[in-house]
Amino acid sequence: MIRLSSLALVLAAVTHSAIAVTYPLPPEGSRLVGTALIATVPDGNTQPLEYFAALYGQGFSNMLEANPGVDPFLPKAGSQLTIPQQVILPDTVREGIVVNVAEMRLYYYPQDSGTVEILPIGIGQAGRETPRNWVTKVERKQEAPAWTPTANTRREYAKEGKTLPAFVPPGEDNPMGLYAIYIGRLYAIHGTNANFGIGLRVSQGCIRLRKDDIKYLFDNVPVGTRVQLIDQPVKVTVEPDGRRWLEVHEPLSRNRTEFESDRKVPLPMTPALRNVTEGDGVDADVVSAALLRRSGMPMLISTMPGSTGQL
């Protein structure tokens, strides 16, 4: 069993479960929630990084961003893993479902609950993109969905020497899993028949969740719920105490050339983002390091007395 550091046990009211991580909503004007954890990989570990990601409600990419250099196949026994459970809420309305494709997380705001549920997701592979700027709604829900692959999908599988049937019936072997929430006409939020792919670009454009997570959403999200898909690899917040925080994720490639390149994808630094990350009261060195490191975790960038940024 993973041992948590004594510091990480102080969770600031974050609730842990086998599914989403539940956070109380911060007050108006605040968007910073949660606390990062430190976990020690146990002696004799035989589990891959995906095991620890699932254990703490994180996606594979979230864990890789927070733990550069970790062996994804077999984290070293005794080493420490940072669990990125502190996040900046996306800069948009706190209503329904918000999917930030850049950080591969889904935010669900249950009506009148005063909480937000954060779940890791898998998204569309390069060339089969998940929509990035779209507002829609839950059209319908389907238990035990079937899957009818498109002709293009079957051709892509054939190029890899795989034979994909024209119809995949409901069941444990269906790539859509056991539950599907259909948004718009062409896309779905659904489960999976695999133990990997959450936090990766692996789907045909739909949004993929772990089995317990999709079951939770299926049981709790009403038809008609607002759904917004956004693309915010850089998030900032100025908290009520005046401190400024910056969270940077690796942006999604915008084309095949970027996807196949070893170079980092440029960050979309808008005037609004620059207004928070530049000027008096901001540690320019911490900002530069955060933009380069892209750890996916909130970094304190203020130079207020007693404040320190950590990367």
Short mmCIF file of the C-alpha atoms (twelve columns), coordinates in Angstrom:
data_MODEL
# 
_entry.id   MODEL 
# 
loop_
_atom_site.group_PDB 
_atom_site.id 
_atom_site.type_symbol 
_atom_site.label_atom_id 
_atom_site.label_alt_id 
_atom_site.label_comp_id 
_atom_site.label_asym_id 
_atom_site.label_seq_id 
_atom_site.Cartn_x 
_atom_site.Cartn_y 
_atom_site.Cartn_z 
_atom_site.pdbx_PDB_model_num 
ATOM 1   C CA . MET A 1   0.000   0.000  0.000   1 
ATOM 2   C CA . ILE A 2   1.307   3.463  -0.859  1 
ATOM 3   C CA . ARG A 3   2.528   5.530  2.060   1 
ATOM 4   C CA . LEU A 4   1.649   9.231  1.991   1 
ATOM 5   C CA . SER A 5   3.909   11.842 3.498   1 
ATOM 6   C CA . SER A 6   2.619   13.512 6.636   1 
ATOM 7   C CA . LEU A 7   2.369   16.803 4.773   1 
ATOM 8   C CA . ALA A 8   0.211   15.272 2.048   1 
ATOM 9   C CA . LEU A 9   -2.263  13.998 4.637   1 
ATOM 10  C CA . VAL A 10  -3.431  17.573 5.135   1 
ATOM 11  C CA . LEU A 11  -5.776  17.610 2.139   1 
ATOM 12  C CA . ALA A 12  -7.707  20.840 2.574   1 
ATOM 13  C CA . ALA A 13  -11.078 19.064 2.481   1 
ATOM 14  C CA . VAL A 14  -10.385 17.066 -0.683  1 
ATOM 15  C CA . THR A 15  -12.341 13.799 -0.729  1 
ATOM 16  C CA . HIS A 16  -10.727 10.659 -2.175  1 
ATOM 17  C CA . SER A 17  -12.623 7.802  -3.774  1 
ATOM 18  C CA . ALA A 18  -12.116 5.101  -6.352  1 
ATOM 19  C CA . ILE A 19  -13.641 7.418  -8.939  1 
ATOM 20  C CA . ALA A 20  -13.526 11.203 -9.266  1 
ATOM 21  C CA . VAL A 21  -11.773 13.491 -6.837  1 
ATOM 22  C CA . THR A 22  -14.378 15.766 -5.236  1 
ATOM 23  C CA . TYR A 23  -13.462 19.355 -4.351  1 
ATOM 24  C CA . PRO A 24  -15.574 21.943 -2.531  1 
ATOM 25  C CA . LEU A 25  -15.999 24.934 -4.819  1 
ATOM 26  C CA . PRO A 26  -13.845 27.886 -3.780  1 
ATOM 27  C CA . PRO A 27  -15.463 31.247 -3.018  1 
ATOM 28  C CA . GLU A 28  -16.230 33.769 -5.735  1 
ATOM 29  C CA . GLY A 29  -13.028 35.216 -7.149  1 
ATOM 30  C CA . SER A 30  -10.987 32.083 -6.395  1 
ATOM 31  C CA . ARG A 31  -10.225 29.212 -8.758  1 
ATOM 32  C CA . LEU A 32  -7.500  27.300 -6.885  1 
ATOM 33  C CA . VAL A 33  -8.595  23.977 -5.370  1 
ATOM 34  C CA . GLY A 34  -6.979  20.966 -3.753  1 
ATOM 35  C CA . THR A 35  -3.523  20.018 -2.524  1 
ATOM 36  C CA . ALA A 36  -0.781  18.063 -4.251  1 
ATOM 37  C CA . LEU A 37  0.162   14.742 -2.668  1 
ATOM 38  C CA . ILE A 38  3.448   12.896 -2.376  1 
ATOM 39  C CA . ALA A 39  3.281   9.095  -2.575  1 
ATOM 40  C CA . THR A 40  6.140   6.663  -2.034  1 
ATOM 41  C CA . VAL A 41  6.357   3.706  -4.394  1 
ATOM 42  C CA . PRO A 42  6.302   0.629  -2.121  1 
ATOM 43  C CA . ASP A 43  9.101   -1.908 -1.838  1 
ATOM 44  C CA . GLY A 44  8.815   -4.729 -4.318  1 
ATOM 45  C CA . ASN A 45  6.616   -2.681 -6.623  1 
ATOM 46  C CA . THR A 46  5.433   -4.544 -9.723  1 
ATOM 47  C CA . GLN A 47  2.834   -1.979 -10.856 1 
ATOM 48  C CA . PRO A 48  3.185   0.480  -13.774 1 
ATOM 49  C CA . LEU A 49  2.587   4.216  -13.480 1 
ATOM 50  C CA . GLU A 50  -0.970  3.751  -14.774 1 
ATOM 51  C CA . TYR A 51  -1.787  1.850  -11.569 1 
ATOM 52  C CA . PHE A 52  -0.836  4.839  -9.410  1 
ATOM 53  C CA . ALA A 53  -2.614  7.232  -11.783 1 
ATOM 54  C CA . ALA A 54  -5.866  5.273  -11.431 1 
ATOM 55  C CA . LEU A 55  -5.424  4.910  -7.677  1 
ATOM 56  C CA . TYR A 56  -5.403  8.688  -7.243  1 
ATOM 57  C CA . GLY A 57  -7.911  9.645  -9.949  1 
ATOM 58  C CA . GLN A 58  -5.319  10.983 -12.390 1 
ATOM 59  C CA . GLY A 59  -4.676  10.520 -16.077 1 
ATOM 60  C CA . PHE A 60  -1.455  9.022  -17.399 1 
ATOM 61  C CA . SER A 61  -0.395  12.351 -18.934 1 
ATOM 62  C CA . ASN A 62  -1.047  14.185 -15.649 1 
ATOM 63  C CA . MET A 63  1.316   11.814 -13.843 1 
ATOM 64  C CA . LEU A 64  3.993   12.069 -16.542 1 
ATOM 65  C CA . GLU A 65  3.883   15.874 -16.485 1 
ATOM 66  C CA . ALA A 66  4.213   15.958 -12.698 1 
ATOM 67  C CA . ASN A 67  6.929   13.283 -12.559 1 
ATOM 68  C CA . PRO A 68  9.493   13.797 -15.335 1 
ATOM 69  C CA . GLY A 69  11.954  10.953 -15.657 1 
ATOM 70  C CA . VAL A 70  9.774   8.354  -13.936 1 
ATOM 71  C CA . ASP A 71  9.758   4.908  -15.510 1 
ATOM 72  C CA . PRO A 72  6.164   4.605  -16.832 1 
ATOM 73  C CA . PHE A 73  6.403   0.807  -16.968 1 
ATOM 74  C CA . LEU A 74  7.820   0.234  -13.484 1 
ATOM 75  C CA . PRO A 75  8.345   3.182  -11.114 1 
ATOM 76  C CA . LYS A 76  11.348  2.539  -8.888  1 
ATOM 77  C CA . ALA A 77  10.605  1.207  -5.411  1 
ATOM 78  C CA . GLY A 78  11.217  3.858  -2.763  1 
ATOM 79  C CA . SER A 79  10.931  6.736  -5.222  1 
ATOM 80  C CA . GLN A 80  8.421   9.495  -4.629  1 
ATOM 81  C CA . LEU A 81  5.575   10.335 -6.980  1 
ATOM 82  C CA . THR A 82  3.900   13.723 -7.077  1 
ATOM 83  C CA . ILE A 83  0.130   13.332 -7.341  1 
ATOM 84  C CA . PRO A 84  -1.172  16.531 -9.020  1 
ATOM 85  C CA . GLN A 85  -4.427  16.928 -7.111  1 
ATOM 86  C CA . GLN A 86  -4.131  20.700 -6.840  1 
ATOM 87  C CA . VAL A 87  -5.610  22.414 -9.893  1 
ATOM 88  C CA . ILE A 88  -6.801  25.758 -11.197 1 
ATOM 89  C CA . LEU A 89  -10.396 25.531 -12.319 1 
ATOM 90  C CA . PRO A 90  -10.857 26.426 -16.008 1 
ATOM 91  C CA . ASP A 91  -11.711 30.040 -16.741 1 
ATOM 92  C CA . THR A 92  -15.329 29.468 -17.749 1 
ATOM 93  C CA . VAL A 93  -18.770 29.030 -16.196 1 
ATOM 94  C CA . ARG A 94  -19.092 26.494 -13.399 1 
ATOM 95  C CA . GLU A 95  -22.015 24.636 -14.880 1 
ATOM 96  C CA . GLY A 96  -22.648 21.121 -16.117 1 
ATOM 97  C CA . ILE A 97  -19.672 19.419 -17.739 1 
ATOM 98  C CA . VAL A 98  -16.522 21.255 -18.792 1 
ATOM 99  C CA . VAL A 99  -13.917 19.265 -20.733 1 
ATOM 100 C CA . ASN A 100 -10.456 20.798 -21.023 1 
ATOM 101 C CA . VAL A 101 -8.879  18.734 -23.786 1 
ATOM 102 C CA . ALA A 102 -5.452  20.303 -23.221 1 
ATOM 103 C CA . GLU A 103 -5.132  18.908 -19.696 1 
ATOM 104 C CA . MET A 104 -7.245  15.814 -20.432 1 
ATOM 105 C CA . ARG A 105 -9.608  16.417 -17.542 1 
ATOM 106 C CA . LEU A 106 -13.376 16.560 -17.249 1 
ATOM 107 C CA . TYR A 107 -14.973 18.864 -14.672 1 
ATOM 108 C CA . TYR A 108 -18.503 18.106 -13.540 1 
ATOM 109 C CA . TYR A 109 -20.379 20.676 -11.475 1 
ATOM 110 C CA . PRO A 110 -23.419 18.903 -9.927  1 
ATOM 111 C CA . GLN A 111 -26.250 21.408 -9.674  1 
ATOM 112 C CA . ASP A 112 -26.614 23.088 -6.260  1 
ATOM 113 C CA . SER A 113 -23.935 20.825 -4.731  1 
ATOM 114 C CA . GLY A 114 -21.223 23.404 -4.086  1 
ATOM 115 C CA . THR A 115 -18.677 20.900 -5.393  1 
ATOM 116 C CA . VAL A 116 -16.796 19.973 -8.544  1 
ATOM 117 C CA . GLU A 117 -15.881 16.435 -9.593  1 
ATOM 118 C CA . ILE A 118 -12.652 16.135 -11.588 1 
ATOM 119 C CA . LEU A 119 -12.087 13.065 -13.761 1 
ATOM 120 C CA . PRO A 120 -9.210  12.182 -16.122 1 
ATOM 121 C CA . ILE A 121 -10.061 11.403 -19.729 1 
ATOM 122 C CA . GLY A 122 -8.633  10.033 -22.950 1 
ATOM 123 C CA . ILE A 123 -9.278  12.026 -26.128 1 
ATOM 124 C CA . GLY A 124 -9.060  11.744 -29.902 1 
ATOM 125 C CA . GLN A 125 -5.790  10.809 -31.531 1 
ATOM 126 C CA . ALA A 126 -4.023  13.146 -33.939 1 
ATOM 127 C CA . GLY A 127 -6.105  13.359 -37.083 1 
ATOM 128 C CA . ARG A 128 -9.257  12.214 -35.243 1 
ATOM 129 C CA . GLU A 129 -9.528  15.200 -32.946 1 
ATOM 130 C CA . THR A 130 -11.906 15.705 -30.063 1 
ATOM 131 C CA . PRO A 131 -13.618 19.100 -30.577 1 
ATOM 132 C CA . ARG A 132 -11.760 21.897 -28.792 1 
ATOM 133 C CA . ASN A 133 -14.109 24.879 -28.676 1 
ATOM 134 C CA . TRP A 134 -17.723 23.779 -28.532 1 
ATOM 135 C CA . VAL A 135 -20.804 24.191 -26.363 1 
ATOM 136 C CA . THR A 136 -23.421 21.445 -26.615 1 
ATOM 137 C CA . LYS A 137 -25.512 19.321 -24.260 1 
ATOM 138 C CA . VAL A 138 -26.198 15.741 -23.223 1 
ATOM 139 C CA . GLU A 139 -28.588 14.459 -25.883 1 
ATOM 140 C CA . ARG A 140 -29.154 10.965 -24.517 1 
ATOM 141 C CA . LYS A 141 -27.597 8.182  -22.456 1 
ATOM 142 C CA . GLN A 142 -27.185 4.548  -23.397 1 
ATOM 143 C CA . GLU A 143 -26.377 1.602  -21.164 1 
ATOM 144 C CA . ALA A 144 -24.519 -1.236 -22.939 1 
ATOM 145 C CA . PRO A 145 -23.869 0.713  -26.153 1 
ATOM 146 C CA . ALA A 146 -23.012 -0.995 -29.424 1 
ATOM 147 C CA . TRP A 147 -20.359 0.407  -31.754 1 
ATOM 148 C CA . THR A 148 -20.577 0.742  -35.517 1 
ATOM 149 C CA . PRO A 149 -17.123 1.874  -36.726 1 
ATOM 150 C CA . THR A 150 -17.052 4.222  -39.689 1 
ATOM 151 C CA . ALA A 151 -15.528 3.106  -42.960 1 
ATOM 152 C CA . ASN A 152 -12.590 5.441  -42.340 1 
ATOM 153 C CA . THR A 153 -11.977 3.900  -38.929 1 
ATOM 154 C CA . ARG A 154 -11.982 0.396  -40.400 1 
ATOM 155 C CA . ARG A 155 -9.533  1.482  -43.093 1 
ATOM 156 C CA . GLU A 156 -7.188  2.974  -40.487 1 
ATOM 157 C CA . TYR A 157 -7.223  -0.293 -38.541 1 
ATOM 158 C CA . ALA A 158 -6.581  -2.231 -41.759 1 
ATOM 159 C CA . LYS A 159 -3.472  -0.132 -42.430 1 
ATOM 160 C CA . GLU A 160 -2.098  -1.460 -39.135 1 
ATOM 161 C CA . GLY A 161 -2.941  -5.035 -40.108 1 
ATOM 162 C CA . LYS A 162 -5.990  -5.169 -37.831 1 
ATOM 163 C CA . THR A 163 -9.427  -6.384 -38.851 1 
ATOM 164 C CA . LEU A 164 -12.228 -4.349 -37.322 1 
ATOM 165 C CA . PRO A 165 -15.761 -5.749 -37.652 1 
ATOM 166 C CA . ALA A 166 -18.512 -3.591 -39.123 1 
ATOM 167 C CA . PHE A 167 -20.490 -3.946 -35.880 1 
ATOM 168 C CA . VAL A 168 -19.295 -4.482 -32.305 1 
ATOM 169 C CA . PRO A 169 -22.118 -5.654 -30.016 1 
ATOM 170 C CA . PRO A 170 -22.529 -4.450 -26.423 1 
ATOM 171 C CA . GLY A 171 -20.387 -6.080 -23.773 1 
ATOM 172 C CA . GLU A 172 -17.045 -6.139 -22.015 1 
ATOM 173 C CA . ASP A 173 -15.136 -6.314 -25.326 1 
ATOM 174 C CA . ASN A 174 -16.747 -3.191 -26.759 1 
ATOM 175 C CA . PRO A 175 -14.281 -0.247 -26.914 1 
ATOM 176 C CA . MET A 176 -17.113 2.054  -25.792 1 
ATOM 177 C CA . GLY A 177 -17.375 0.207  -22.513 1 
ATOM 178 C CA . LEU A 178 -20.629 -0.354 -20.691 1 
ATOM 179 C CA . TYR A 179 -22.023 3.197  -20.649 1 
ATOM 180 C CA . ALA A 180 -22.214 6.076  -23.125 1 
ATOM 181 C CA . ILE A 181 -23.357 9.684  -22.760 1 
ATOM 182 C CA . TYR A 182 -23.997 11.151 -26.198 1 
ATOM 183 C CA . ILE A 183 -23.209 14.835 -26.730 1 
ATOM 184 C CA . GLY A 184 -24.254 16.557 -29.927 1 
ATOM 185 C CA . ARG A 185 -24.829 14.152 -32.813 1 
ATOM 186 C CA . LEU A 186 -21.380 12.708 -33.484 1 
ATOM 187 C CA . TYR A 187 -19.568 12.388 -30.159 1 
ATOM 188 C CA . ALA A 188 -19.912 10.539 -26.878 1 
ATOM 189 C CA . ILE A 189 -18.450 10.449 -23.409 1 
ATOM 190 C CA . HIS A 190 -18.048 6.727  -22.815 1 
ATOM 191 C CA . GLY A 191 -16.188 3.972  -21.018 1 
ATOM 192 C CA . THR A 192 -13.462 1.652  -22.234 1 
ATOM 193 C CA . ASN A 193 -12.598 -2.026 -22.452 1 
ATOM 194 C CA . ALA A 194 -8.917  -1.335 -21.720 1 
ATOM 195 C CA . ASN A 195 -6.915  -0.512 -18.608 1 
ATOM 196 C CA . PHE A 196 -4.933  2.203  -20.362 1 
ATOM 197 C CA . GLY A 197 -5.585  5.224  -22.542 1 
ATOM 198 C CA . ILE A 198 -6.827  7.620  -19.870 1 
ATOM 199 C CA . GLY A 199 -4.666  10.691 -20.260 1 
ATOM 200 C CA . LEU A 200 -3.664  9.747  -23.811 1 
ATOM 201 C CA . ARG A 201 -4.767  10.591 -27.344 1 
ATOM 202 C CA . VAL A 202 -6.138  7.206  -28.339 1 
ATOM 203 C CA . SER A 203 -9.821  7.481  -29.246 1 
ATOM 204 C CA . GLN A 204 -11.571 8.123  -32.564 1 
ATOM 205 C CA . GLY A 205 -12.571 11.577 -31.318 1 
ATOM 206 C CA . CYS A 206 -14.828 10.685 -28.404 1 
ATOM 207 C CA . ILE A 207 -14.039 11.199 -24.715 1 
ATOM 208 C CA . ARG A 208 -12.984 8.059  -22.849 1 
ATOM 209 C CA . LEU A 209 -13.166 7.445  -19.081 1 
ATOM 210 C CA . ARG A 210 -12.272 4.655  -16.707 1 
ATOM 211 C CA . LYS A 211 -15.072 2.233  -15.884 1 
ATOM 212 C CA . ASP A 212 -15.979 3.604  -12.448 1 
ATOM 213 C CA . ASP A 213 -15.840 7.200  -13.672 1 
ATOM 214 C CA . ILE A 214 -18.230 6.718  -16.594 1 
ATOM 215 C CA . LYS A 215 -20.597 4.767  -14.327 1 
ATOM 216 C CA . TYR A 216 -20.615 7.721  -11.912 1 
ATOM 217 C CA . LEU A 217 -21.353 10.232 -14.667 1 
ATOM 218 C CA . PHE A 218 -23.975 7.991  -16.265 1 
ATOM 219 C CA . ASP A 219 -25.828 7.679  -12.968 1 
ATOM 220 C CA . ASN A 220 -25.624 11.370 -12.046 1 
ATOM 221 C CA . VAL A 221 -25.606 13.556 -15.174 1 
ATOM 222 C CA . PRO A 222 -29.128 14.365 -16.430 1 
ATOM 223 C CA . VAL A 223 -30.058 14.490 -20.110 1 
ATOM 224 C CA . GLY A 224 -29.985 18.132 -21.204 1 
ATOM 225 C CA . THR A 225 -26.915 18.995 -19.097 1 
ATOM 226 C CA . ARG A 226 -24.736 21.719 -20.602 1 
ATOM 227 C CA . VAL A 227 -21.418 20.439 -21.986 1 
ATOM 228 C CA . GLN A 228 -18.537 22.734 -22.912 1 
ATOM 229 C CA . LEU A 229 -15.287 21.632 -24.531 1 
ATOM 230 C CA . ILE A 230 -12.335 24.024 -24.216 1 
ATOM 231 C CA . ASP A 231 -8.617  24.054 -24.966 1 
ATOM 232 C CA . GLN A 232 -6.734  25.791 -22.124 1 
ATOM 233 C CA . PRO A 233 -3.180  24.465 -21.714 1 
ATOM 234 C CA . VAL A 234 -2.281  27.567 -19.681 1 
ATOM 235 C CA . LYS A 235 -4.440  28.539 -16.707 1 
ATOM 236 C CA . VAL A 236 -3.907  31.451 -14.323 1 
ATOM 237 C CA . THR A 237 -5.680  32.829 -11.303 1 
ATOM 238 C CA . VAL A 238 -5.321  35.845 -9.042  1 
ATOM 239 C CA . GLU A 239 -6.631  34.649 -5.689  1 
ATOM 240 C CA . PRO A 240 -8.503  36.840 -3.168  1 
ATOM 241 C CA . ASP A 241 -5.301  37.152 -1.094  1 
ATOM 242 C CA . GLY A 242 -3.579  38.713 -4.121  1 
ATOM 243 C CA . ARG A 243 -1.350  35.752 -4.900  1 
ATOM 244 C CA . ARG A 244 -0.989  34.720 -8.516  1 
ATOM 245 C CA . TRP A 245 -0.807  31.128 -9.695  1 
ATOM 246 C CA . LEU A 246 0.136   29.641 -13.060 1 
ATOM 247 C CA . GLU A 247 -0.623  26.104 -14.316 1 
ATOM 248 C CA . VAL A 248 0.951   24.994 -17.602 1 
ATOM 249 C CA . HIS A 249 0.241   21.803 -19.549 1 
ATOM 250 C CA . GLU A 250 1.856   20.581 -22.736 1 
ATOM 251 C CA . PRO A 251 -0.451  21.893 -25.504 1 
ATOM 252 C CA . LEU A 252 -2.011  19.498 -27.962 1 
ATOM 253 C CA . SER A 253 -0.346  19.413 -31.365 1 
ATOM 254 C CA . ARG A 254 -2.284  21.359 -33.980 1 
ATOM 255 C CA . ASN A 255 -1.265  19.223 -36.935 1 
ATOM 256 C CA . ARG A 256 0.568   16.037 -37.887 1 
ATOM 257 C CA . THR A 257 3.913   17.860 -38.236 1 
ATOM 258 C CA . GLU A 258 3.742   19.136 -34.654 1 
ATOM 259 C CA . PHE A 259 2.557   15.748 -33.411 1 
ATOM 260 C CA . GLU A 260 5.569   13.958 -34.936 1 
ATOM 261 C CA . SER A 261 8.102   16.664 -34.029 1 
ATOM 262 C CA . ASP A 262 10.458  16.482 -31.038 1 
ATOM 263 C CA . ARG A 263 10.003  20.215 -30.471 1 
ATOM 264 C CA . LYS A 264 7.630   21.583 -27.874 1 
ATOM 265 C CA . VAL A 265 4.320   22.908 -29.175 1 
ATOM 266 C CA . PRO A 266 4.160   26.719 -28.739 1 
ATOM 267 C CA . LEU A 267 2.092   27.967 -25.828 1 
ATOM 268 C CA . PRO A 268 -0.914  30.225 -26.570 1 
ATOM 269 C CA . MET A 269 0.000   33.235 -24.438 1 
ATOM 270 C CA . THR A 270 -2.931  35.632 -24.816 1 
ATOM 271 C CA . PRO A 271 -2.900  39.275 -23.612 1 
ATOM 272 C CA . ALA A 272 -5.063  38.217 -20.639 1 
ATOM 273 C CA . LEU A 273 -2.515  35.551 -19.626 1 
ATOM 274 C CA . ARG A 274 0.390   37.968 -20.023 1 
ATOM 275 C CA . ASN A 275 -1.409  40.488 -17.842 1 
ATOM 276 C CA . VAL A 276 -1.282  38.017 -14.935 1 
ATOM 277 C CA . THR A 277 2.184   36.579 -15.564 1 
ATOM 278 C CA . GLU A 278 4.082   39.801 -16.179 1 
ATOM 279 C CA . GLY A 279 4.713   43.055 -14.339 1 
ATOM 280 C CA . ASP A 280 5.263   44.102 -10.750 1 
ATOM 281 C CA . GLY A 281 4.759   41.506 -8.055  1 
ATOM 282 C CA . VAL A 282 5.543   38.583 -10.345 1 
ATOM 283 C CA . ASP A 283 8.667   36.422 -10.163 1 
ATOM 284 C CA . ALA A 284 9.752   36.354 -13.817 1 
ATOM 285 C CA . ASP A 285 12.192  33.485 -13.196 1 
ATOM 286 C CA . VAL A 286 9.453   31.242 -11.785 1 
ATOM 287 C CA . VAL A 287 7.175   32.138 -14.703 1 
ATOM 288 C CA . SER A 288 9.883   31.309 -17.240 1 
ATOM 289 C CA . ALA A 289 10.656  28.016 -15.511 1 
ATOM 290 C CA . ALA A 290 6.948   27.079 -15.358 1 
ATOM 291 C CA . LEU A 291 6.433   27.841 -19.045 1 
ATOM 292 C CA . LEU A 292 9.445   25.693 -19.905 1 
ATOM 293 C CA . ARG A 293 8.783   22.855 -17.441 1 
ATOM 294 C CA . ARG A 294 5.034   22.473 -18.149 1 
ATOM 295 C CA . SER A 295 4.434   20.377 -15.049 1 
ATOM 296 C CA . GLY A 296 0.639   20.567 -15.158 1 
ATOM 297 C CA . MET A 297 0.599   21.794 -11.545 1 
ATOM 298 C CA . PRO A 298 -0.238  25.253 -10.160 1 
ATOM 299 C CA . MET A 299 2.886   27.292 -9.428  1 
ATOM 300 C CA . LEU A 300 2.931   30.331 -7.151  1 
ATOM 301 C CA . ILE A 301 4.436   33.145 -9.237  1 
ATOM 302 C CA . SER A 302 3.920   36.084 -6.846  1 
ATOM 303 C CA . THR A 303 6.793   37.810 -5.096  1 
ATOM 304 C CA . MET A 304 4.688   38.561 -2.028  1 
ATOM 305 C CA . PRO A 305 6.513   38.205 1.313   1 
ATOM 306 C CA . GLY A 306 6.900   34.568 2.288   1 
ATOM 307 C CA . SER A 307 5.774   33.225 -1.087  1 
ATOM 308 C CA . THR A 308 7.820   30.676 -2.998  1 
ATOM 309 C CA . GLY A 309 7.290   28.959 -6.326  1 
ATOM 310 C CA . GLN A 310 8.046   25.272 -6.637  1 
ATOM 311 C CA . LEU A 311 8.684   23.300 -9.801  1 
# 
